[in-house]
mmCIF file of N, CA and C in Angstrom:
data_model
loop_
_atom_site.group_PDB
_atom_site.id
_atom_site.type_symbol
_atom_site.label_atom_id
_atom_site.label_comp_id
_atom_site.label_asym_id
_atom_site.label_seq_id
_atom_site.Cartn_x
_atom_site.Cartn_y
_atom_site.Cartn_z
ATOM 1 N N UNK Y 1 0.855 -1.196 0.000
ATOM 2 C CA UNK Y 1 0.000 0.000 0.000
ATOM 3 C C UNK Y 1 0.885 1.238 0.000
ATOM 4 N N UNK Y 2 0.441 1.874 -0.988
ATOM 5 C CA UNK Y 2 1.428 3.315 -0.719
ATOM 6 C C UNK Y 2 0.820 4.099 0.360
ATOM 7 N N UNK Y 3 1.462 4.857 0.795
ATOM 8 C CA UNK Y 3 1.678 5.716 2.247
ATOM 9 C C UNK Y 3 0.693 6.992 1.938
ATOM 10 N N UNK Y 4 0.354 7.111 0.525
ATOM 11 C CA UNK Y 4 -0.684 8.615 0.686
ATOM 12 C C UNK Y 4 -1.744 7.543 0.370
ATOM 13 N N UNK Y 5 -2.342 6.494 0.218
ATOM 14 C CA UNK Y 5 -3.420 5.974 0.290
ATOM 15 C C UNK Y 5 -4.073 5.629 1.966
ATOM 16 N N UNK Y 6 -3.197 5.984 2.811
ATOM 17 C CA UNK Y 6 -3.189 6.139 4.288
ATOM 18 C C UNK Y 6 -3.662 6.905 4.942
ATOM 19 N N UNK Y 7 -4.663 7.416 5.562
ATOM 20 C CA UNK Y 7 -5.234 8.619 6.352
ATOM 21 C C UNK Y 7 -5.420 8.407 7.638
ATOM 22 N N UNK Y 8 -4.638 9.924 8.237
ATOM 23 C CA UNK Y 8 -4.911 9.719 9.449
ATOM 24 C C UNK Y 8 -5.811 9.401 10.204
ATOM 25 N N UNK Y 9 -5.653 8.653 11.021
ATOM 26 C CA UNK Y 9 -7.552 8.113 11.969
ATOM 27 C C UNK Y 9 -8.263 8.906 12.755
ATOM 28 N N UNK Y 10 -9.022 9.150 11.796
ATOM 29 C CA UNK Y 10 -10.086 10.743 12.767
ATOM 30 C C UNK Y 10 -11.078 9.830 13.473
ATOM 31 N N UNK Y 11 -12.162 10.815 13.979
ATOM 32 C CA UNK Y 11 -13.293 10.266 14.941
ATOM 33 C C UNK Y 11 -14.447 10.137 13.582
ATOM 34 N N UNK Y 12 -14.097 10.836 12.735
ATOM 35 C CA UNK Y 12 -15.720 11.076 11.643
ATOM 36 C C UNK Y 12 -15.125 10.037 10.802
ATOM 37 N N UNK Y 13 -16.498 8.975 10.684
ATOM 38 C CA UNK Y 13 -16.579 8.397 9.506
ATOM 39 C C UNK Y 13 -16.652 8.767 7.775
ATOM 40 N N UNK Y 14 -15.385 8.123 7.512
ATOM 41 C CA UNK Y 14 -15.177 8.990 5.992
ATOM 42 C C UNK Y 14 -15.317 7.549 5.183
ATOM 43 N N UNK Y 15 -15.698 6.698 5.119
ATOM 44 C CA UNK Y 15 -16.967 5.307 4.058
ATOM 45 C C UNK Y 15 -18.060 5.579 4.357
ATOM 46 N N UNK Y 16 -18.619 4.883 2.967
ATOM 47 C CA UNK Y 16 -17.788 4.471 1.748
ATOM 48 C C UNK Y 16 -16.667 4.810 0.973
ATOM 49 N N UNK Y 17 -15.746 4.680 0.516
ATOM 50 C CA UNK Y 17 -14.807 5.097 -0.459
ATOM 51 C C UNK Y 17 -13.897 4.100 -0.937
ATOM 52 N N UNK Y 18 -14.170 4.505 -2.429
ATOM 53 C CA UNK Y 18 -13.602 4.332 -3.663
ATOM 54 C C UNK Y 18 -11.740 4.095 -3.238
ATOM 55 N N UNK Y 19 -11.078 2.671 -3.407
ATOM 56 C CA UNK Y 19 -9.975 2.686 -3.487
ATOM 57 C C UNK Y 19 -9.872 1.865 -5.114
ATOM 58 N N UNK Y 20 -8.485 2.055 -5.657
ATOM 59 C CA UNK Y 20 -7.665 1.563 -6.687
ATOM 60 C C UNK Y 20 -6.522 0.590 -6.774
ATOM 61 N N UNK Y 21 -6.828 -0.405 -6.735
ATOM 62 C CA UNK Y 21 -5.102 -1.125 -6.598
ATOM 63 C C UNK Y 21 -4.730 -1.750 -7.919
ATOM 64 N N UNK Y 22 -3.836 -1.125 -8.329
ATOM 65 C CA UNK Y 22 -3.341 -2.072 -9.837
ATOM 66 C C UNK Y 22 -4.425 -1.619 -10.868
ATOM 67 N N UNK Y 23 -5.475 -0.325 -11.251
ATOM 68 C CA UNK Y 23 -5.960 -0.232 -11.940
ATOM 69 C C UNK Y 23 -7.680 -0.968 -11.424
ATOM 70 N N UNK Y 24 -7.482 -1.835 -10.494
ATOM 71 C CA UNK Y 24 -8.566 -2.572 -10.401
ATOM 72 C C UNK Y 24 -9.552 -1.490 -9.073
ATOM 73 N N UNK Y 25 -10.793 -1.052 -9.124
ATOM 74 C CA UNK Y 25 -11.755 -0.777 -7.996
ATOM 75 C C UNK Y 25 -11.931 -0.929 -7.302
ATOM 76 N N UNK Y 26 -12.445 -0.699 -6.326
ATOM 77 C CA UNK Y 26 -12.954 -1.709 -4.926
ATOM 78 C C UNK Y 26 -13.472 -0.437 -4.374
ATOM 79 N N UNK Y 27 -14.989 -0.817 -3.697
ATOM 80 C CA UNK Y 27 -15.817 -0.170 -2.964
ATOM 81 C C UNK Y 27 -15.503 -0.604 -1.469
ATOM 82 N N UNK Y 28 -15.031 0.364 -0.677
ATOM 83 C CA UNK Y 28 -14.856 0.136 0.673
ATOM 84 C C UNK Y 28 -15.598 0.698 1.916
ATOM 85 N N UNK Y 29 -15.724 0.227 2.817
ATOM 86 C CA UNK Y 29 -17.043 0.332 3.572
ATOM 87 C C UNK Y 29 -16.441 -0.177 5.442
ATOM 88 N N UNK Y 30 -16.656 0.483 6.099
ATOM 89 C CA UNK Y 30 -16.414 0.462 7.567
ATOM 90 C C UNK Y 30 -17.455 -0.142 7.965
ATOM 91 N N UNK Y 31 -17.111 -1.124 9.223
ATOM 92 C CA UNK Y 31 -18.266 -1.671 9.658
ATOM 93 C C UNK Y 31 -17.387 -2.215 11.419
ATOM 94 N N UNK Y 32 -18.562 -1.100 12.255
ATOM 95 C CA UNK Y 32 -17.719 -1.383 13.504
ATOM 96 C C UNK Y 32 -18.277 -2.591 14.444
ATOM 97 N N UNK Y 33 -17.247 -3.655 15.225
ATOM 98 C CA UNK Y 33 -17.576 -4.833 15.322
ATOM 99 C C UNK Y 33 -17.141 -4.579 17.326
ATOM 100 N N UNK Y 34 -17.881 -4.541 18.037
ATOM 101 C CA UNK Y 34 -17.273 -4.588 19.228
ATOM 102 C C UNK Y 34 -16.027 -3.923 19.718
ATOM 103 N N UNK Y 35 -15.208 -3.756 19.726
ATOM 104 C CA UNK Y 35 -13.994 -3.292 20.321
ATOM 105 C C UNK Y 35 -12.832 -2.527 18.819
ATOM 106 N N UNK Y 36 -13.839 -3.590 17.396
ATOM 107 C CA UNK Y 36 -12.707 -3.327 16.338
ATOM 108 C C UNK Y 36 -13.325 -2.601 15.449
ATOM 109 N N UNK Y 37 -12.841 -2.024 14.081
ATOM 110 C CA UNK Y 37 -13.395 -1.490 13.345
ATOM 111 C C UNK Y 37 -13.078 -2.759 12.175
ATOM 112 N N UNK Y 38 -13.868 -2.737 11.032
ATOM 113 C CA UNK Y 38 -13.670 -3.731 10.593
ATOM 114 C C UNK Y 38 -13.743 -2.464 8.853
ATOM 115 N N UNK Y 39 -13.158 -2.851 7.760
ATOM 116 C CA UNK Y 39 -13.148 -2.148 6.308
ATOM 117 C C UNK Y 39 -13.264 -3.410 5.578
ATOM 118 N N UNK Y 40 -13.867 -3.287 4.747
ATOM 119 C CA UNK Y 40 -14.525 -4.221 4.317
ATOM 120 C C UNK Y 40 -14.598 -3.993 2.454
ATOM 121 N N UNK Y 41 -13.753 -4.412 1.801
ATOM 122 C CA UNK Y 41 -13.488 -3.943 -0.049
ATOM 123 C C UNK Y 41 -14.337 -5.240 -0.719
ATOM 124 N N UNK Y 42 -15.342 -4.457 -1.679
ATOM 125 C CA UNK Y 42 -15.944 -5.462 -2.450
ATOM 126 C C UNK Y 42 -15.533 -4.532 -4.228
ATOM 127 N N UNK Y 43 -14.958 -5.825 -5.038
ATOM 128 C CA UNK Y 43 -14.147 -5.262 -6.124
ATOM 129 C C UNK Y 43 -15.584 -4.630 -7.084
ATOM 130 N N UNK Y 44 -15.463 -3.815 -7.525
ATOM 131 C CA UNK Y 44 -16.075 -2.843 -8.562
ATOM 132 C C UNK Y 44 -15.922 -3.700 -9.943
ATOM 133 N N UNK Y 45 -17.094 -4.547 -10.389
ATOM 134 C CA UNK Y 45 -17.220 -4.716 -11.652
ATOM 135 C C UNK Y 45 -16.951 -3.457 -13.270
ATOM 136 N N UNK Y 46 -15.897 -4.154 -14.167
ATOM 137 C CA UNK Y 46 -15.523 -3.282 -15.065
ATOM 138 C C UNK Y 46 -16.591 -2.525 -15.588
#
C-alpha cells in the first residue's frame, strides 16, 4: 500500500470510499464490530 493511500484516523466516519489497486476498484465500507473497526473492499465490476 502506498503511504498517501493512508489517512490519518479521525473520529468522523469517511466510508464508503472508492480505493484503486493495480488499476482494479474496490468499494470500501467500515463496519464497527465490538472493540474493532472492521473495512470491508468489495471489487467494482468493469
Amino acid at each position: 500500500m502506498r503511504s498517501s493511500d493512508r489517512r490519518p484516523r479521525s473520529g468522523r466516519r469517511d466510508a464508503p470510499r472508492s480505493l484503486n489497486v493495480n488499476g482494479t476498484r474496490f468499494r470500501c465500507f467500515e463496519q464497527e464490530l465490538d472493540a474493532k473497526v472492521v473495512v470491508r473492499c468489495v471489487r467494482q465490476p468493469d
